Amino acid sequence: MKVTLILKKSVTRYDTESQATIYARLRDGRQLDLVAPTRLTINPNLWDDKAEQVKSKVVCDEAMRTRYNNEARRLKTYIERAYQNRPEETVSKGWLKEALDQYYNPQKYNLEQVSAIKPTLTALFDEFLEKHRLSEVRKKNYRVIKRALQRYELYIRATQMGKEDFTLDVDWVTADTLRDIWNFLENEYRYCAIYPEIYEAIPEARTPQPRGKNTLLDCFSRIRTFFYWCNSHKKSRNRPFDDFPLEECTYGTPYYITIEELHRIYATNLKRHPQLAVQRDIFVFQCLIGCRVGDLLKMTKSNLIGGAIEYIPRKTKEGRPLTVRVPLNAMATEILARYEACDGDKLLPFISEQKYNLAIKRIFKAAGLKRLVTVINPTTREEEKRVLYEIASSHLARRTFVGNLYRKVKDPNLVGALSGHKEGSKAFARYRTIDDEMKKELVNLLS
């Protein structure tokens, strides 16, 4: 379903006197196409057919521009809502004309005057976060996107003439709007110094950095989920992503450390850096249980049950909770015994995630892990060679766990039972690789 505002009358270029009626047009698939006149009239040279508002660059009275644009928004909103909430499925040829009559003469139909504007897109976003089942971590990620959309609104108000009151409307977002938002998010890091007032109004914990294509695809997949929610809960019938398909993210070949390199890290002498030695033990422990860092930092002594670690990954808590149980080997048991007297209920003496990642890089450098690995630059998406200790992080522990187990058993479902991946998980492929040793084993099966 789509509502547009159109003019039927053409006019010569320099005609500033003629007036034309603005018509409302309602289309729903190929079966329905209704047109009816509104009470708005305007000189055709002032009207932007594509934007369905007064031209942004034309010289005219600003109060008139605002009045027309607001009324156009109210009209479209009313027609869309009236159509969505109609009591009968069938629509007569006179339905649109009657709907406009109800809009202009509510007292005639015992209706209240149409004054309230429907919730803005960002207001609906709040409702989505409140009612949609999401973990707190995912809600936090969605709020980052919501703030970015709010900054986009401020950016449009600051940069486009005649849009000083611009607000995203869930029914007005088109594929072109999405492309414009994409362009804004891709270049947002440039706007911080140019429009500081935007970032004072809607701040972030850190200054926006250049976003790579994978990051943008992840952002837009979340925005698409929001629109799907709006569709399923009858907040809107707008489906802008039908004309804005998202491609798959591109990832490089997974890299991880070998079992030999893990033992090398564990054996590295860090007596001169006792705090680093503690974080080294925690990293090795994470490599041996394969959990995400968010789950690791929340673990307490209660997660240790019968010689194994049991936990519910945060990513599955809001859907079908999946209990992961990972038996501990001798090295993991040794590490836990070393910190058995750790203060409080914490399983190990954790620090913040950011400091933990910095410590991991120092640990790798101290262990002499300087081999080159091929990675995809997240911003440029170009292949590049990096030294292992420069890019080591907590997530490398999870890849190390999955990658080394997969080399041994080559069964994604069995490994997934230990890592918390669901059967058939697409994400699993990002943690393991088919190396030359596996290929040789497969070829030897033919001999």
PDB file of N, CA, C and O in Angstrom, residues 259 262-263 266 281 284-285 288 328-338:
ATOM      1  N   ILE A 259      47.343 -25.470  18.887  1.00  0.00           N
ATOM      2  CA  ILE A 259      47.510 -25.995  20.248  1.00  0.00           C
ATOM      3  C   ILE A 259      48.937 -25.753  20.724  1.00  0.00           C
ATOM      4  O   ILE A 259      49.162 -25.412  21.900  1.00  0.00           O
ATOM      5  N   LEU A 262      49.221 -22.235  21.790  1.00  0.00           N
ATOM      6  CA  LEU A 262      48.534 -22.049  23.067  1.00  0.00           C
ATOM      7  C   LEU A 262      49.428 -22.485  24.233  1.00  0.00           C
ATOM      8  O   LEU A 262      49.525 -21.792  25.248  1.00  0.00           O
ATOM      9  N   HIS A 263      50.096 -23.619  24.074  1.00  0.00           N
ATOM     10  CA  HIS A 263      51.026 -24.081  25.105  1.00  0.00           C
ATOM     11  C   HIS A 263      52.209 -23.121  25.251  1.00  0.00           C
ATOM     12  O   HIS A 263      52.710 -22.909  26.353  1.00  0.00           O
ATOM     13  N   TYR A 266      51.049 -20.291  27.363  1.00  0.00           N
ATOM     14  CA  TYR A 266      50.889 -20.713  28.761  1.00  0.00           C
ATOM     15  C   TYR A 266      52.246 -20.860  29.454  1.00  0.00           C
ATOM     16  O   TYR A 266      52.361 -20.634  30.670  1.00  0.00           O
ATOM     17  N   ASP A 281      46.462 -16.417  32.007  1.00  0.00           N
ATOM     18  CA  ASP A 281      45.772 -17.629  32.461  1.00  0.00           C
ATOM     19  C   ASP A 281      44.291 -17.582  32.080  1.00  0.00           C
ATOM     20  O   ASP A 281      43.706 -18.600  31.681  1.00  0.00           O
ATOM     21  N   VAL A 284      43.974 -18.295  28.315  1.00  0.00           N
ATOM     22  CA  VAL A 284      44.159 -19.717  28.039  1.00  0.00           C
ATOM     23  C   VAL A 284      42.916 -20.495  28.470  1.00  0.00           C
ATOM     24  O   VAL A 284      42.439 -21.383  27.752  1.00  0.00           O
ATOM     25  N   PHE A 285      42.355 -20.137  29.618  1.00  0.00           N
ATOM     26  CA  PHE A 285      41.141 -20.795  30.098  1.00  0.00           C
ATOM     27  C   PHE A 285      39.994 -20.583  29.108  1.00  0.00           C
ATOM     28  O   PHE A 285      39.246 -21.514  28.789  1.00  0.00           O
ATOM     29  N   LEU A 288      40.090 -22.813  26.272  1.00  0.00           N
ATOM     30  CA  LEU A 288      39.789 -24.205  26.598  1.00  0.00           C
ATOM     31  C   LEU A 288      38.297 -24.456  26.825  1.00  0.00           C
ATOM     32  O   LEU A 288      37.878 -25.610  26.916  1.00  0.00           O
ATOM     33  N   LEU A 328      36.161 -29.825  31.731  1.00  0.00           N
ATOM     34  CA  LEU A 328      37.462 -29.162  31.860  1.00  0.00           C
ATOM     35  C   LEU A 328      38.598 -30.173  31.731  1.00  0.00           C
ATOM     36  O   LEU A 328      38.559 -31.239  32.352  1.00  0.00           O
ATOM     37  N   ASN A 329      39.608 -29.831  30.916  1.00  0.00           N
ATOM     38  CA  ASN A 329      40.778 -30.695  30.830  1.00  0.00           C
ATOM     39  C   ASN A 329      41.770 -30.343  31.949  1.00  0.00           C
ATOM     40  O   ASN A 329      41.497 -29.459  32.778  1.00  0.00           O
ATOM     41  N   ALA A 330      42.912 -30.987  31.952  1.00  0.00           N
ATOM     42  CA  ALA A 330      43.868 -30.820  33.052  1.00  0.00           C
ATOM     43  C   ALA A 330      44.369 -29.383  33.152  1.00  0.00           C
ATOM     44  O   ALA A 330      44.517 -28.838  34.268  1.00  0.00           O
ATOM     45  N   MET A 331      44.639 -28.746  32.006  1.00  0.00           N
ATOM     46  CA  MET A 331      45.155 -27.368  32.033  1.00  0.00           C
ATOM     47  C   MET A 331      44.118 -26.402  32.593  1.00  0.00           C
ATOM     48  O   MET A 331      44.439 -25.531  33.412  1.00  0.00           O
ATOM     49  N   ALA A 332      42.859 -26.543  32.163  1.00  0.00           N
ATOM     50  CA  ALA A 332      41.797 -25.667  32.664  1.00  0.00           C
ATOM     51  C   ALA A 332      41.590 -25.874  34.160  1.00  0.00           C
ATOM     52  O   ALA A 332      41.403 -24.913  34.915  1.00  0.00           O
ATOM     53  N   THR A 333      41.633 -27.125  34.617  1.00  0.00           N
ATOM     54  CA  THR A 333      41.473 -27.434  36.040  1.00  0.00           C
ATOM     55  C   THR A 333      42.613 -26.821  36.841  1.00  0.00           C
ATOM     56  O   THR A 333      42.410 -26.288  37.942  1.00  0.00           O
ATOM     57  N   GLU A 334      43.811 -26.870  36.284  1.00  0.00           N
ATOM     58  CA  GLU A 334      44.988 -26.295  36.954  1.00  0.00           C
ATOM     59  C   GLU A 334      44.832 -24.792  37.128  1.00  0.00           C
ATOM     60  O   GLU A 334      45.160 -24.231  38.183  1.00  0.00           O
ATOM     61  N   ILE A 335      44.340 -24.133  36.098  1.00  0.00           N
ATOM     62  CA  ILE A 335      44.152 -22.674  36.171  1.00  0.00           C
ATOM     63  C   ILE A 335      43.119 -22.316  37.233  1.00  0.00           C
ATOM     64  O   ILE A 335      43.322 -21.403  38.046  1.00  0.00           O
ATOM     65  N   LEU A 336      41.992 -23.035  37.270  1.00  0.00           N
ATOM     66  CA  LEU A 336      40.963 -22.735  38.276  1.00  0.00           C
ATOM     67  C   LEU A 336      41.492 -22.967  39.681  1.00  0.00           C
ATOM     68  O   LEU A 336      41.186 -22.194  40.606  1.00  0.00           O
ATOM     69  N   ALA A 337      42.276 -24.025  39.862  1.00  0.00           N
ATOM     70  CA  ALA A 337      42.833 -24.312  41.192  1.00  0.00           C
ATOM     71  C   ALA A 337      43.758 -23.192  41.639  1.00  0.00           C
ATOM     72  O   ALA A 337      43.818 -22.865  42.842  1.00  0.00           O
ATOM     73  N   ARG A 338      44.468 -22.571  40.703  1.00  0.00           N
ATOM     74  CA  ARG A 338      45.408 -21.493  41.033  1.00  0.00           C
ATOM     75  C   ARG A 338      44.675 -20.282  41.594  1.00  0.00           C
ATOM     76  O   ARG A 338      45.220 -19.529  42.406  1.00  0.00           O
TER      77      ARG A 338
END
